[in-house]
Amino acid sequence: MITFTYGLAGVLLALTGWLFHAGVLTAQTQTLALDNYFLRRLGGRELAYLTVSEIFPLESARWQSQSFTRLERWQARVGAPILFRMDHRTGSISALFVGYLVAAVLMIFGAIVEAWIGVPAERRSLEHVAAPLSSKGL
């Protein structure tokens, strides 16, 4: 499910960027397209958060979740404004389209990584997914 939502979000963002670059979108349709993208992306993030709480031992799940959230917030607060300023200074729709594509590729890359190293946890007990640290004498 995480692979699907992240992959779909990446494809939707690339499509939105292409439609924006082609001049097809109005302000309203671009808002709807980006809302659709964010809905998929946030759905994937929440699925990832729930999976972390099942895969990692209870003792480290909170740390894993906080690290992921910090990285995401850093990207939003530092990376996005830098990219936006570069796009805004050039005034080029093509530069903004490249920004859309970079973000889309990152989302699709996240989907591929999850498909590659993700742990299948559906319909399995937590003990079979990851044993608690206390069971290992720690």
PDB file of C-alpha atoms in Angstrom:
ATOM      1  CA  MET A   1       0.000   0.000   0.000  1.00  0.00           C
ATOM      2  CA  ILE A   2       2.867   2.375   0.780  1.00  0.00           C
ATOM      3  CA  THR A   3       4.502   1.590  -2.547  1.00  0.00           C
ATOM      4  CA  PHE A   4       1.234   2.236  -4.352  1.00  0.00           C
ATOM      5  CA  THR A   5       0.440   5.544  -2.613  1.00  0.00           C
ATOM      6  CA  TYR A   6       3.962   6.959  -2.996  1.00  0.00           C
ATOM      7  CA  GLY A   7       4.176   5.804  -6.610  1.00  0.00           C
ATOM      8  CA  LEU A   8       0.753   7.228  -7.422  1.00  0.00           C
ATOM      9  CA  ALA A   9       1.655  10.525  -5.743  1.00  0.00           C
ATOM     10  CA  GLY A  10       4.816  10.743  -7.843  1.00  0.00           C
ATOM     11  CA  VAL A  11       2.951  10.054 -11.068  1.00  0.00           C
ATOM     12  CA  LEU A  12       0.219  12.570 -10.171  1.00  0.00           C
ATOM     13  CA  LEU A  13       2.797  15.241  -9.372  1.00  0.00           C
ATOM     14  CA  ALA A  14       4.644  14.662 -12.653  1.00  0.00           C
ATOM     15  CA  LEU A  15       1.338  14.832 -14.523  1.00  0.00           C
ATOM     16  CA  THR A  16       0.378  18.032 -12.707  1.00  0.00           C
ATOM     17  CA  GLY A  17       3.748  19.580 -13.557  1.00  0.00           C
ATOM     18  CA  TRP A  18       3.399  18.603 -17.204  1.00  0.00           C
ATOM     19  CA  LEU A  19      -0.137  20.026 -17.416  1.00  0.00           C
ATOM     20  CA  PHE A  20       1.054  23.230 -15.726  1.00  0.00           C
ATOM     21  CA  HIS A  21       3.992  23.516 -18.126  1.00  0.00           C
ATOM     22  CA  ALA A  22       1.655  22.956 -21.089  1.00  0.00           C
ATOM     23  CA  GLY A  23      -0.578  25.806 -19.852  1.00  0.00           C
ATOM     24  CA  VAL A  24      -3.632  23.589 -19.539  1.00  0.00           C
ATOM     25  CA  LEU A  25      -4.356  24.219 -15.847  1.00  0.00           C
ATOM     26  CA  THR A  26      -6.272  27.128 -14.392  1.00  0.00           C
ATOM     27  CA  ALA A  27      -5.728  28.228 -10.805  1.00  0.00           C
ATOM     28  CA  GLN A  28      -8.700  26.106  -9.719  1.00  0.00           C
ATOM     29  CA  THR A  29      -7.694  22.949 -11.595  1.00  0.00           C
ATOM     30  CA  GLN A  30      -4.089  23.240 -10.426  1.00  0.00           C
ATOM     31  CA  THR A  31      -5.308  23.557  -6.845  1.00  0.00           C
ATOM     32  CA  LEU A  32      -7.452  20.436  -7.268  1.00  0.00           C
ATOM     33  CA  ALA A  33      -4.559  18.527  -8.863  1.00  0.00           C
ATOM     34  CA  LEU A  34      -2.168  19.481  -6.054  1.00  0.00           C
ATOM     35  CA  ASP A  35      -4.808  18.642  -3.430  1.00  0.00           C
ATOM     36  CA  ASN A  36      -5.129  15.206  -5.006  1.00  0.00           C
ATOM     37  CA  TYR A  37      -1.336  14.779  -4.921  1.00  0.00           C
ATOM     38  CA  PHE A  38      -1.067  15.862  -1.276  1.00  0.00           C
ATOM     39  CA  LEU A  39      -3.892  13.527  -0.294  1.00  0.00           C
ATOM     40  CA  ARG A  40      -1.983  10.579  -1.785  1.00  0.00           C
ATOM     41  CA  ARG A  41       1.372  11.669  -0.355  1.00  0.00           C
ATOM     42  CA  LEU A  42       0.036  12.165   3.143  1.00  0.00           C
ATOM     43  CA  GLY A  43      -1.785   8.834   2.935  1.00  0.00           C
ATOM     44  CA  GLY A  44       1.516   7.142   2.135  1.00  0.00           C
ATOM     45  CA  ARG A  45       3.240   8.968   4.985  1.00  0.00           C
ATOM     46  CA  GLU A  46       0.615   7.858   7.481  1.00  0.00           C
ATOM     47  CA  LEU A  47       0.888   4.270   6.244  1.00  0.00           C
ATOM     48  CA  ALA A  48       4.651   4.467   6.693  1.00  0.00           C
ATOM     49  CA  TYR A  49       4.173   5.816  10.228  1.00  0.00           C
ATOM     50  CA  LEU A  50       1.905   2.911  11.136  1.00  0.00           C
ATOM     51  CA  THR A  51       4.288   0.385   9.604  1.00  0.00           C
ATOM     52  CA  VAL A  52       7.236   1.768  11.570  1.00  0.00           C
ATOM     53  CA  SER A  53       5.316   1.253  14.796  1.00  0.00           C
ATOM     54  CA  GLU A  54       4.814  -2.414  13.882  1.00  0.00           C
ATOM     55  CA  ILE A  55       8.213  -3.257  12.418  1.00  0.00           C
ATOM     56  CA  PHE A  56      10.586  -1.652  14.869  1.00  0.00           C
ATOM     57  CA  PRO A  57      10.612  -2.726  18.496  1.00  0.00           C
ATOM     58  CA  LEU A  58       8.431  -0.548  20.671  1.00  0.00           C
ATOM     59  CA  GLU A  59      11.506   0.889  22.341  1.00  0.00           C
ATOM     60  CA  SER A  60      12.852   2.392  19.101  1.00  0.00           C
ATOM     61  CA  ALA A  61       9.670   3.051  17.101  1.00  0.00           C
ATOM     62  CA  ARG A  62       9.260   6.538  18.543  1.00  0.00           C
ATOM     63  CA  TRP A  63      12.828   7.485  17.625  1.00  0.00           C
ATOM     64  CA  GLN A  64      12.356   6.194  14.059  1.00  0.00           C
ATOM     65  CA  SER A  65       9.122   8.124  13.636  1.00  0.00           C
ATOM     66  CA  GLN A  66      10.591  11.339  15.019  1.00  0.00           C
ATOM     67  CA  SER A  67      13.648  11.070  12.750  1.00  0.00           C
ATOM     68  CA  PHE A  68      11.464  10.648   9.670  1.00  0.00           C
ATOM     69  CA  THR A  69       9.277  13.595  10.670  1.00  0.00           C
ATOM     70  CA  ARG A  70      12.313  15.810  11.342  1.00  0.00           C
ATOM     71  CA  LEU A  71      13.805  14.992   7.954  1.00  0.00           C
ATOM     72  CA  GLU A  72      10.518  15.754   6.214  1.00  0.00           C
ATOM     73  CA  ARG A  73      10.117  19.052   8.061  1.00  0.00           C
ATOM     74  CA  TRP A  74      13.698  20.063   7.298  1.00  0.00           C
ATOM     75  CA  GLN A  75      13.097  19.417   3.610  1.00  0.00           C
ATOM     76  CA  ALA A  76       9.882  21.464   3.683  1.00  0.00           C
ATOM     77  CA  ARG A  77      11.399  24.374   5.620  1.00  0.00           C
ATOM     78  CA  VAL A  78      14.820  24.544   3.970  1.00  0.00           C
ATOM     79  CA  GLY A  79      14.791  22.727   0.635  1.00  0.00           C
ATOM     80  CA  ALA A  80      11.444  23.941  -0.683  1.00  0.00           C
ATOM     81  CA  PRO A  81      12.074  27.671  -0.103  1.00  0.00           C
ATOM     82  CA  ILE A  82      15.490  27.440  -1.786  1.00  0.00           C
ATOM     83  CA  LEU A  83      13.969  25.708  -4.807  1.00  0.00           C
ATOM     84  CA  PHE A  84      11.064  28.177  -4.879  1.00  0.00           C
ATOM     85  CA  ARG A  85      13.409  31.178  -4.774  1.00  0.00           C
ATOM     86  CA  MET A  86      15.454  29.804  -7.668  1.00  0.00           C
ATOM     87  CA  ASP A  87      12.288  29.232  -9.699  1.00  0.00           C
ATOM     88  CA  HIS A  88      10.825  32.624  -8.782  1.00  0.00           C
ATOM     89  CA  ARG A  89      13.981  34.552  -9.711  1.00  0.00           C
ATOM     90  CA  THR A  90      14.163  33.047 -13.175  1.00  0.00           C
ATOM     91  CA  GLY A  91      10.449  33.533 -13.839  1.00  0.00           C
ATOM     92  CA  SER A  92      10.636  30.426 -15.975  1.00  0.00           C
ATOM     93  CA  ILE A  93       7.801  27.938 -16.136  1.00  0.00           C
ATOM     94  CA  SER A  94      10.351  25.371 -17.284  1.00  0.00           C
ATOM     95  CA  ALA A  95      12.353  25.798 -14.057  1.00  0.00           C
ATOM     96  CA  LEU A  96       9.193  25.209 -12.031  1.00  0.00           C
ATOM     97  CA  PHE A  97       8.413  22.161 -14.151  1.00  0.00           C
ATOM     98  CA  VAL A  98      11.865  20.776 -13.318  1.00  0.00           C
ATOM     99  CA  GLY A  99      11.043  21.280  -9.627  1.00  0.00           C
ATOM    100  CA  TYR A 100       7.819  19.305 -10.079  1.00  0.00           C
ATOM    101  CA  LEU A 101       9.742  16.526 -11.814  1.00  0.00           C
ATOM    102  CA  VAL A 102      12.452  16.386  -9.122  1.00  0.00           C
ATOM    103  CA  ALA A 103       9.801  15.999  -6.422  1.00  0.00           C
ATOM    104  CA  ALA A 104       7.949  13.392  -8.498  1.00  0.00           C
ATOM    105  CA  VAL A 105      11.126  11.374  -9.050  1.00  0.00           C
ATOM    106  CA  LEU A 106      11.833  11.459  -5.300  1.00  0.00           C
ATOM    107  CA  MET A 107       8.327  10.153  -4.568  1.00  0.00           C
ATOM    108  CA  ILE A 108       8.674   7.368  -7.131  1.00  0.00           C
ATOM    109  CA  PHE A 109      12.151   6.549  -5.777  1.00  0.00           C
ATOM    110  CA  GLY A 110      10.611   6.269  -2.299  1.00  0.00           C
ATOM    111  CA  ALA A 111       8.047   3.834  -3.679  1.00  0.00           C
ATOM    112  CA  ILE A 112      10.783   1.731  -5.277  1.00  0.00           C
ATOM    113  CA  VAL A 113      12.862   1.673  -2.084  1.00  0.00           C
ATOM    114  CA  GLU A 114       9.825   0.643  -0.049  1.00  0.00           C
ATOM    115  CA  ALA A 115       9.028  -2.140  -2.521  1.00  0.00           C
ATOM    116  CA  TRP A 116      12.643  -3.291  -2.327  1.00  0.00           C
ATOM    117  CA  ILE A 117      13.267  -3.245   1.442  1.00  0.00           C
ATOM    118  CA  GLY A 118       9.744  -3.012   2.865  1.00  0.00           C
ATOM    119  CA  VAL A 119       8.696  -5.625   5.386  1.00  0.00           C
ATOM    120  CA  PRO A 120       5.456  -7.472   4.616  1.00  0.00           C
ATOM    121  CA  ALA A 121       3.471  -7.027   7.820  1.00  0.00           C
ATOM    122  CA  GLU A 122      -0.125  -7.520   6.705  1.00  0.00           C
ATOM    123  CA  ARG A 123      -2.037 -10.294   8.512  1.00  0.00           C
ATOM    124  CA  ARG A 124       0.985 -11.203  10.626  1.00  0.00           C
ATOM    125  CA  SER A 125       1.306 -10.908  14.365  1.00  0.00           C
ATOM    126  CA  LEU A 126       3.694  -8.311  15.699  1.00  0.00           C
ATOM    127  CA  GLU A 127       5.872 -11.062  17.187  1.00  0.00           C
ATOM    128  CA  HIS A 128       6.437 -12.502  13.700  1.00  0.00           C
ATOM    129  CA  VAL A 129       7.159  -9.105  12.164  1.00  0.00           C
ATOM    130  CA  ALA A 130       9.712  -7.976  14.767  1.00  0.00           C
ATOM    131  CA  ALA A 131      10.476  -9.429  18.156  1.00  0.00           C
ATOM    132  CA  PRO A 132      10.509  -6.940  21.046  1.00  0.00           C
ATOM    133  CA  LEU A 133      13.938  -6.056  22.458  1.00  0.00           C
ATOM    134  CA  SER A 134      12.854  -7.431  25.822  1.00  0.00           C
ATOM    135  CA  SER A 135      12.599 -10.919  24.266  1.00  0.00           C
ATOM    136  CA  LYS A 136      16.311 -10.721  23.409  1.00  0.00           C
ATOM    137  CA  GLY A 137      17.403  -9.962  26.954  1.00  0.00           C
ATOM    138  CA  LEU A 138      18.025  -6.258  26.275  1.00  0.00           C
TER     139      LEU A 138
END
